[in-house]
Amino acid sequence: MNKSRKINKKDLGKLLSQWSQEFTLFAPSRENGIAMWAKWDGKDTSFLDWYRNTVIPAKACFFPSQEKMFSFEKQSDGHNIELPPMDGQWRLLFGIRPCDAKALSILDMTFKDAYEDPYYLSKRKTTILVGLGCTTPCDSCFCPSLKISPSESDDVDLMFTDIGDQFYVEAVTEKGKGLLKNSQGLEEVTKADETKSIKAKETPFGKISRRINTENIEERLLSCFEEQEFWEQVAAKCISCGICTFLCPTCHCFDINDELIKKQGARFRSWDSCSFSIYTKMPMENPREEKWHRVRQKVCHKYEFYPMNFGAIACTGCGRCIRFCPVNWDITQVLSKLPATV
Ligand code: SF4
Ligand code: SF4
């Protein structure tokens, strides 16, 4: 079977309905004006008119902002512990952008390869990713600088490309091939469709003008790691609100808390942020007491420490930390101030 098909945009609702019989289907949605991932309502495909990217990234579908780890009950001889169900119905995310799919592969390095996080993995292993190439990148996007295409992805199972009144649909993985084979309403593609898809994939590159230089970036960061004045200037306007880290698709720090009423309780984990002044607070000291220490940590974790540990930059150029920062702090401007060579 050819690994490509096409579908009329007006028939997308039928395809999503079909998939939603088999999977719990998530699609971009707006709640109180905020674009996020939500269970598809069974009919609405109007997100195609407004969707550029979600504010809350797809990481929240795998690593929610708050998650119950287990419930417990104190007993005379210890605790009775109950884990949440781990094997839910298979899920399908429709419309994930290539940058956010790459972010999940970057999170895998921590939650799958370095540690085996059962909460994350139980969702990751039972989710099919259907990508949708960008047509209108945001001004703050800079994914090509991170060698991530806005139109293509190896990190999804199936990829949709907008070719006008239709989507060009390509299987990327075996899972994607299986899905394509079992889906109805898709048509054979022609040479002309293929040509259109090639052009459609090239177009968004011309709309992304923001750039960063990633060459030797680990060494360049290392060379100014101890330069307090540089980092103080970089951190000056940050108000340590944490928005950039919460909305970053690759940030994955969390805090753990117990809630207990009498003998019953639950343990939760919640997103945390290295931007917060108490993030590294310990009984005797706080090694990142100053704001510049924390801003340095955020930048260096993505561009120096993660590459050192996993061989990958933990930034996809999605631009959220620029779009949603209340004081216009801009990571691309910070990186542009690094020495050009070491
Ligand atoms: S969103 Fe902006 S102000 Fe808030 S912590 Fe991040 S850089 Fe600082
Ligand atoms: S650091 Fe900023 S641009 Fe990079 S992945 Fe995180 S939110 Fe996106």
Tab-separated table of C-alpha atoms in Angstrom, residues 2-7 15 19 130-131 158-161 163 166-171 176 180 186-187 189 197:
chain	number	residue	atom	x	y	z
A	2	ASN	CA	1.237	3.503	-0.875
A	3	LYS	CA	1.936	5.348	2.367
A	4	SER	CA	0.160	8.553	1.225
A	5	ARG	CA	-3.508	9.429	0.897
A	6	LYS	CA	-5.575	12.613	0.768
A	7	ILE	CA	-8.837	13.788	2.267
A	15	LEU	CA	-12.641	10.905	9.748
A	19	TRP	CA	-11.260	7.613	14.869
A	130	VAL	CA	-1.241	12.736	14.090
A	131	GLY	CA	0.746	15.783	13.023
A	158	LEU	CA	0.781	10.217	10.618
A	159	MET	CA	1.351	13.641	9.072
A	160	PHE	CA	-1.243	15.962	7.513
A	161	THR	CA	-0.224	18.709	5.082
A	163	ILE	CA	-2.782	21.452	0.162
A	166	GLN	CA	-7.554	18.900	0.932
A	167	PHE	CA	-5.017	17.442	3.297
A	168	TYR	CA	-2.181	15.298	2.014
A	169	VAL	CA	-1.785	12.483	4.535
A	170	GLU	CA	1.429	10.500	4.987
A	171	ALA	CA	2.214	7.563	7.235
A	176	GLY	CA	0.574	5.387	11.138
A	180	LEU	CA	-4.178	4.891	7.328
A	186	LEU	CA	-9.293	8.758	2.191
A	187	GLU	CA	-8.448	8.901	-1.510
A	189	VAL	CA	-3.010	10.693	-4.292
A	197	SER	CA	2.445	18.891	-0.828
